[in-house]
Tab-separated table of C-alpha atoms in Angstrom:
chain	number	residue	atom	x	y	z
A	1	MET	CA	0.000	0.001	0.000
A	2	LYS	CA	2.865	2.418	0.817
A	3	LYS	CA	4.392	2.042	-2.675
A	4	ILE	CA	1.037	2.824	-4.311
A	5	ILE	CA	0.693	6.035	-2.269
A	6	ASN	CA	4.199	7.167	-3.203
A	7	ILE	CA	3.545	6.558	-6.895
A	8	THR	CA	0.271	8.473	-6.684
A	9	LEU	CA	1.960	11.487	-5.086
A	10	LEU	CA	4.726	11.405	-7.672
A	11	LEU	CA	2.220	11.351	-10.521
A	12	PHE	CA	0.316	14.248	-8.942
A	13	PHE	CA	3.543	16.241	-8.617
A	14	HIS	CA	4.493	15.719	-12.255
A	15	THR	CA	0.947	16.508	-13.415
A	16	THR	CA	1.057	19.785	-11.473
A	17	LEU	CA	4.354	20.717	-13.123
A	18	LEU	CA	2.890	20.113	-16.576
A	19	PHE	CA	0.199	22.697	-15.930
A	20	CYS	CA	2.540	25.320	-14.427
A	21	GLN	CA	4.201	28.105	-16.343
A	22	GLU	CA	7.900	28.261	-15.487
A	23	GLN	CA	8.686	30.891	-12.872
A	24	LEU	CA	10.944	33.791	-13.789
A	25	LYS	CA	14.458	34.079	-12.355
A	26	HIS	CA	14.871	36.706	-9.642
A	27	GLU	CA	18.207	37.824	-8.216
A	28	LYS	CA	18.843	38.135	-4.489
A	29	LYS	CA	19.973	41.696	-3.793
A	30	VAL	CA	20.371	44.708	-1.505
A	31	TYR	CA	17.739	47.426	-1.368
A	32	VAL	CA	17.778	50.957	0.027
A	33	SER	CA	14.341	52.321	0.836
A	34	PRO	CA	13.327	55.923	0.061
A	35	GLU	CA	13.892	56.656	3.773
A	36	GLY	CA	17.476	55.427	3.505
A	37	ARG	CA	16.942	52.165	5.388
A	38	LEU	CA	19.208	49.365	4.177
A	39	TYR	CA	17.727	45.932	3.492
A	40	VAL	CA	19.758	42.888	2.467
A	41	ASN	CA	18.641	39.426	1.468
A	42	LYS	CA	19.473	37.273	4.480
A	43	HIS	CA	20.887	34.532	2.263
A	44	LEU	CA	23.500	36.807	0.688
A	45	PRO	CA	27.145	36.719	1.850
A	46	ILE	CA	28.299	39.958	3.502
A	47	TYR	CA	31.704	41.620	3.137
A	48	LEU	CA	32.636	44.786	5.060
A	49	ARG	CA	34.877	47.377	3.433
A	50	LEU	CA	36.401	50.543	4.928
A	51	ALA	CA	36.775	53.827	3.060
A	52	THR	CA	37.903	57.305	4.088
A	53	SER	CA	35.612	59.073	1.636
A	54	PRO	CA	31.888	58.875	0.865
A	55	ASP	CA	32.595	58.898	-2.881
A	56	ASP	CA	31.495	55.753	-4.716
A	57	ASN	CA	34.860	55.520	-6.442
A	58	ALA	CA	36.948	56.091	-3.328
A	59	PRO	CA	39.490	53.375	-2.444
A	60	SER	CA	38.097	50.841	0.019
A	61	TYR	CA	39.685	48.098	2.061
A	62	LEU	CA	38.221	44.743	2.990
A	63	LEU	CA	37.885	44.326	6.753
A	64	ARG	CA	39.360	41.149	8.158
A	65	SER	CA	38.767	39.607	11.560
A	66	GLU	CA	41.773	38.427	13.552
A	67	SER	CA	39.727	36.829	16.342
A	68	THR	CA	36.979	35.132	14.284
A	69	PRO	CA	38.279	34.704	10.727
A	70	GLN	CA	36.274	31.512	10.194
A	71	TYR	CA	33.002	33.473	10.435
A	72	THR	CA	33.889	36.381	8.168
A	73	ASN	CA	34.518	37.009	4.486
A	74	PRO	CA	31.816	36.130	4.037
A	75	MET	CA	29.693	36.667	7.108
A	76	TYR	CA	25.935	36.204	7.383
A	77	PHE	CA	23.362	38.030	9.434
A	78	ASP	CA	21.781	35.827	12.073
A	79	TYR	CA	18.572	37.711	12.862
A	80	GLU	CA	15.557	38.181	10.651
A	81	GLY	CA	14.907	41.881	10.509
A	82	TYR	CA	16.898	44.308	12.651
A	83	ASN	CA	20.695	43.763	12.800
A	84	THR	CA	23.504	46.075	13.893
A	85	ILE	CA	27.172	46.711	13.190
A	86	ARG	CA	28.722	48.511	16.167
A	87	SER	CA	31.819	50.440	17.051
A	88	PRO	CA	32.598	51.679	20.575
A	89	TRP	CA	32.560	54.617	21.209
A	90	LYS	CA	31.009	57.750	19.734
A	91	VAL	CA	33.591	60.377	18.752
A	92	ASP	CA	32.685	64.012	18.104
A	93	THR	CA	33.271	64.575	14.377
A	94	ILE	CA	34.616	68.106	14.978
A	95	THR	CA	36.601	67.921	18.237
A	96	LYS	CA	37.536	64.255	17.711
A	97	LYS	CA	36.909	63.667	21.428
A	98	THR	CA	35.014	60.720	22.887
A	99	ILE	CA	31.428	61.510	23.813
A	100	VAL	CA	30.733	61.172	27.546
A	101	PRO	CA	28.946	59.135	28.769
A	102	ARG	CA	30.364	56.605	26.368
A	103	GLN	CA	27.957	55.173	23.783
A	104	ASP	CA	28.208	52.792	20.828
A	105	ILE	CA	28.098	53.875	17.197
A	106	ILE	CA	25.381	51.757	15.567
A	107	PHE	CA	24.875	50.964	11.889
A	108	GLU	CA	21.450	49.415	11.229
A	109	VAL	CA	20.931	46.695	8.616
A	110	TYR	CA	17.686	44.781	8.021
A	111	ALA	CA	18.046	41.177	6.907
A	112	ASP	CA	15.087	39.768	4.988
A	113	SER	CA	14.587	36.113	4.049
A	114	LYS	CA	10.808	35.828	3.936
A	115	PRO	CA	8.912	36.154	0.636
A	116	PRO	CA	5.763	38.222	0.269
A	117	VAL	CA	2.286	36.735	0.541
A	118	THR	CA	-0.096	37.377	-2.362
A	119	SER	CA	-3.871	37.360	-2.049
A	120	ILE	CA	-6.518	37.350	-4.742
A	121	ASN	CA	-9.577	39.508	-4.199
A	122	LEU	CA	-12.897	37.756	-4.825
A	123	LYS	CA	-14.955	40.284	-2.881
A	124	ASP	CA	-18.347	41.079	-4.404
A	125	LEU	CA	-17.777	38.320	-6.962
A	126	LYS	CA	-20.729	35.990	-7.359
A	127	TYR	CA	-19.354	32.530	-7.904
A	128	PHE	CA	-20.070	28.861	-7.513
A	129	LYS	CA	-17.188	26.535	-6.651
A	130	LYS	CA	-16.925	22.980	-7.868
A	131	ASP	CA	-13.853	20.719	-8.062
A	132	ASN	CA	-11.470	23.603	-7.237
A	133	THR	CA	-12.883	25.714	-10.073
A	134	TYR	CA	-14.721	28.981	-9.530
A	135	PHE	CA	-17.641	29.408	-11.917
A	136	VAL	CA	-18.690	33.010	-12.475
A	137	SER	CA	-21.208	34.805	-14.653
A	138	GLY	CA	-20.680	38.066	-16.521
A	139	ASN	CA	-17.316	39.816	-16.650
A	140	LEU	CA	-14.675	38.322	-14.392
A	141	ILE	CA	-12.850	41.197	-12.658
A	142	ILE	CA	-10.212	40.127	-10.157
A	143	SER	CA	-7.414	41.958	-8.389
A	144	PHE	CA	-4.304	40.946	-6.456
A	145	THR	CA	-2.608	42.374	-3.384
A	146	ALA	CA	0.668	41.382	-1.739
A	147	LYS	CA	2.191	42.082	1.663
A	148	ASP	CA	5.798	41.822	2.808
A	149	GLU	CA	7.017	42.089	6.394
A	150	LEU	CA	10.301	43.934	5.788
A	151	SER	CA	11.705	45.240	2.505
A	152	GLY	CA	8.323	45.574	0.799
A	153	VAL	CA	6.819	44.143	-2.375
A	154	GLU	CA	8.651	44.833	-5.615
A	155	ASN	CA	6.196	43.223	-8.066
A	156	ILE	CA	3.343	40.773	-8.450
A	157	TYR	CA	3.623	38.442	-11.455
A	158	ILE	CA	0.727	36.695	-13.184
A	159	SER	CA	0.312	34.142	-15.956
A	160	ILE	CA	-3.017	33.407	-17.676
A	161	ASN	CA	-3.498	30.026	-19.357
A	162	LYS	CA	0.243	29.256	-19.192
A	163	GLU	CA	1.316	32.392	-21.031
A	164	PRO	CA	4.686	33.920	-19.970
A	165	TYR	CA	4.579	35.761	-16.667
A	166	LYS	CA	4.075	39.512	-16.721
A	167	ILE	CA	3.989	42.190	-14.042
A	168	TYR	CA	0.529	42.759	-12.586
A	169	SER	CA	-0.449	46.422	-12.695
A	170	SER	CA	-4.247	46.674	-12.706
A	171	PRO	CA	-7.327	44.451	-12.122
A	172	LEU	CA	-7.948	41.737	-14.706
A	173	ASN	CA	-11.110	42.003	-16.770
A	174	LEU	CA	-11.801	38.607	-18.333
A	175	ASP	CA	-15.044	38.970	-20.248
A	176	LYS	CA	-14.902	36.106	-22.731
A	177	PRO	CA	-16.716	32.898	-21.723
A	178	GLY	CA	-14.438	29.949	-21.103
A	179	GLU	CA	-11.815	28.639	-18.715
A	180	TYR	CA	-8.988	30.691	-17.205
A	181	PHE	CA	-6.064	29.124	-15.354
A	182	ILE	CA	-4.282	31.895	-13.449
A	183	GLN	CA	-0.893	31.517	-11.748
A	184	TYR	CA	0.583	34.244	-9.594
A	185	TYR	CA	3.350	35.050	-7.130
A	186	SER	CA	5.205	38.060	-5.695
A	187	VAL	CA	8.817	39.138	-5.223
A	188	ASP	CA	10.073	41.529	-2.551
A	189	ASN	CA	12.692	44.262	-2.932
A	190	VAL	CA	15.611	42.005	-1.959
A	191	GLY	CA	14.653	39.124	-4.281
A	192	ASN	CA	12.732	36.747	-2.009
A	193	VAL	CA	10.333	34.829	-4.258
A	194	GLU	CA	6.956	33.483	-3.221
A	195	ASN	CA	5.930	29.986	-4.271
A	196	ILE	CA	3.575	29.917	-7.241
A	197	LYS	CA	-0.124	29.949	-6.425
A	198	ASN	CA	-2.871	29.145	-8.886
A	199	ILE	CA	-6.611	29.440	-9.254
A	200	ARG	CA	-9.010	28.289	-11.959
A	201	PHE	CA	-12.058	30.200	-13.194
A	202	PHE	CA	-14.787	29.367	-15.663
A	203	VAL	CA	-16.793	32.262	-17.062
A	204	ASP	CA	-20.269	30.866	-17.716
A	205	ASN	CA	-22.787	33.243	-19.248
A	206	THR	CA	-24.833	30.491	-20.903
A	207	PRO	CA	-28.130	29.409	-19.313
A	208	PRO	CA	-29.075	25.743	-18.986
A	209	LYS	CA	-31.192	23.955	-21.564
A	210	THR	CA	-34.286	22.061	-20.513
A	211	GLU	CA	-35.847	19.133	-22.359
A	212	LEU	CA	-39.420	17.924	-21.819
A	213	LYS	CA	-40.245	14.262	-22.337
A	214	PHE	CA	-43.576	12.404	-22.324
A	215	GLU	CA	-43.152	8.897	-20.953
A	216	GLY	CA	-45.817	6.189	-21.196
A	217	ASP	CA	-48.726	6.034	-23.652
A	218	VAL	CA	-48.033	8.870	-26.098
A	219	PHE	CA	-49.345	9.740	-29.549
A	220	GLU	CA	-47.873	12.970	-30.812
A	221	ASN	CA	-48.890	15.441	-28.043
A	222	ILE	CA	-51.698	13.284	-26.680
A	223	ILE	CA	-50.951	11.284	-23.547
A	224	SER	CA	-52.987	8.869	-21.467
A	225	GLY	CA	-53.692	8.959	-17.766
A	226	LYS	CA	-50.914	6.417	-17.291
A	227	SER	CA	-48.247	8.736	-18.723
A	228	ARG	CA	-45.968	11.212	-16.995
A	229	ILE	CA	-44.103	14.389	-17.884
A	230	VAL	CA	-40.353	14.503	-17.225
A	231	LEU	CA	-38.166	17.644	-17.301
A	232	VAL	CA	-34.374	17.289	-17.675
A	233	ALA	CA	-31.915	20.218	-17.710
A	234	GLN	CA	-28.237	20.362	-18.612
A	235	ASP	CA	-25.797	23.221	-18.109
A	236	ASN	CA	-22.991	24.455	-20.358
A	237	LEU	CA	-20.141	21.887	-20.304
A	238	ASP	CA	-21.532	20.647	-17.004
A	239	GLY	CA	-20.408	24.072	-15.790
A	240	SER	CA	-21.975	25.587	-12.712
A	241	ASN	CA	-24.702	22.944	-12.697
A	242	VAL	CA	-28.438	23.441	-12.715
A	243	LYS	CA	-29.886	25.004	-9.605
A	244	ASN	CA	-33.602	24.568	-10.325
A	245	ILE	CA	-36.132	23.728	-13.031
A	246	TYR	CA	-39.363	25.737	-12.928
A	247	TYR	CA	-42.697	24.941	-14.571
A	248	SER	CA	-46.217	26.321	-14.832
A	249	ILE	CA	-49.318	24.529	-16.069
A	250	ASN	CA	-52.158	26.555	-17.594
A	251	GLU	CA	-50.796	29.920	-16.380
A	252	LYS	CA	-50.622	28.907	-12.748
A	253	PRO	CA	-47.685	30.300	-10.684
A	254	PHE	CA	-44.314	28.742	-11.475
A	255	GLN	CA	-43.097	26.102	-9.075
A	256	ILE	CA	-39.879	24.129	-8.669
A	257	TYR	CA	-39.808	20.830	-10.512
A	258	LYS	CA	-38.719	17.999	-8.253
A	259	THR	CA	-40.372	14.805	-9.502
A	260	PRO	CA	-42.142	13.745	-12.710
A	261	ILE	CA	-45.634	15.144	-13.265
A	262	PHE	CA	-48.113	12.235	-13.382
A	263	ALA	CA	-51.060	12.632	-15.746
A	264	ILE	CA	-53.258	10.593	-13.444
A	265	ASN	CA	-53.275	13.563	-11.055
A	266	LEU	CA	-54.656	15.925	-13.728
A	267	PRO	CA	-58.173	16.000	-15.220
A	268	GLN	CA	-58.723	15.113	-18.849
A	269	GLY	CA	-58.372	18.043	-21.185
A	270	GLU	CA	-56.025	20.441	-22.937
A	271	TYR	CA	-52.953	21.826	-21.174
A	272	THR	CA	-50.149	24.280	-21.766
A	273	ILE	CA	-46.942	23.802	-19.813
A	274	LYS	CA	-44.235	26.469	-19.614
A	275	TYR	CA	-40.826	25.676	-18.210
A	276	TYR	CA	-37.265	26.963	-17.841
A	277	SER	CA	-34.106	26.324	-15.819
A	278	GLU	CA	-31.698	28.448	-13.802
A	279	ASP	CA	-28.084	27.663	-12.891
A	280	ASN	CA	-26.250	28.486	-9.685
A	281	LEU	CA	-24.942	31.741	-11.168
A	282	GLY	CA	-28.381	33.112	-11.962
A	283	ASN	CA	-28.266	32.415	-15.707
A	284	LYS	CA	-31.900	31.841	-16.689
A	285	GLU	CA	-33.190	30.021	-19.711
A	286	SER	CA	-35.905	31.600	-21.856
A	287	PHE	CA	-39.398	30.178	-21.376
A	288	GLN	CA	-40.299	27.127	-23.401
A	289	GLU	CA	-43.881	26.120	-24.027
A	290	ILE	CA	-45.630	22.918	-25.123
A	291	LYS	CA	-49.348	22.188	-25.556
A	292	PHE	CA	-50.634	18.677	-24.886
A	293	TYR	CA	-53.859	16.819	-24.269
A	294	ILE	CA	-54.605	14.257	-21.556
A	295	ASP	CA	-57.019	11.580	-22.801
A	296	LYS	CA	-58.498	9.355	-20.141
A	297	THR	CA	-61.509	8.105	-22.186
A	298	PRO	CA	-61.225	4.380	-22.918
A	299	PRO	CA	-62.055	3.148	-26.462
A	300	ILE	CA	-65.611	1.817	-27.187
A	301	ILE	CA	-65.938	-1.764	-28.466
A	302	VAL	CA	-68.736	-2.242	-31.060
A	303	GLN	CA	-69.931	-5.764	-31.731
A	304	ASP	CA	-71.429	-6.625	-35.132
A	305	ILE	CA	-73.182	-9.959	-35.845
A	306	ILE	CA	-72.621	-10.990	-39.403
A	307	GLY	CA	-74.780	-13.745	-40.954
């Protein structure tokens, strides 16, 4: 039994890969926020260099540790978020004298290893879910938002029906009926990449179709008291499924069809039945109408004596 389970999981994994658009490559990097805060991808190696000028092209010298060389060049930040590089003590930049009471000089660095989290907005969207597919009616308008704990979100990427990923910039308006397989993920400002998420939609603007059948003794549109009327509805591609079938006999109020209509429960005479179906998204079929006659009069046997 264990081998069968492993094979099943492996097949599921490969099947998932077949339906996934390949994720873009994103480089791990350093980011300086508009406020001047320095963020670094926590997985990056760190090297400290010393310069005597703020100019970008000024000579710089790699700092080496005599006491802990095995943990430097490169070194790695240990804490997620706030980290410091310190030097005791503060020295007045004009008098060059130590500040009293003595205090550390602190350089702040924020290490970030966690990817953003992307959410899809389905608010105010009328949908019906079946087999991990969201069935919707009308125009499908969806939007995405992403949150990141530290360096902030750089971009959200989306792929529709396995097309190449592109940067998400505005809500998607998918108005053509059919299936949409959407993959999405986000990247933060230091290159942490979220795992791909996916969601499947089916835009269904087509109402169900209802078929009326006479079962039993039937001649054209004349049925006997032993017959029954059956209504069967089917939805587009078995999409959102039929919610209800409605019918009305001889202009009476419409009611929900649940079981076949037996002619034995109706008096003999002419009838007009109207009927339609509605799916779970509110797509309604146009009224259909059929006239029929219920005949409960048995035939008369005439005996003739010849000769």
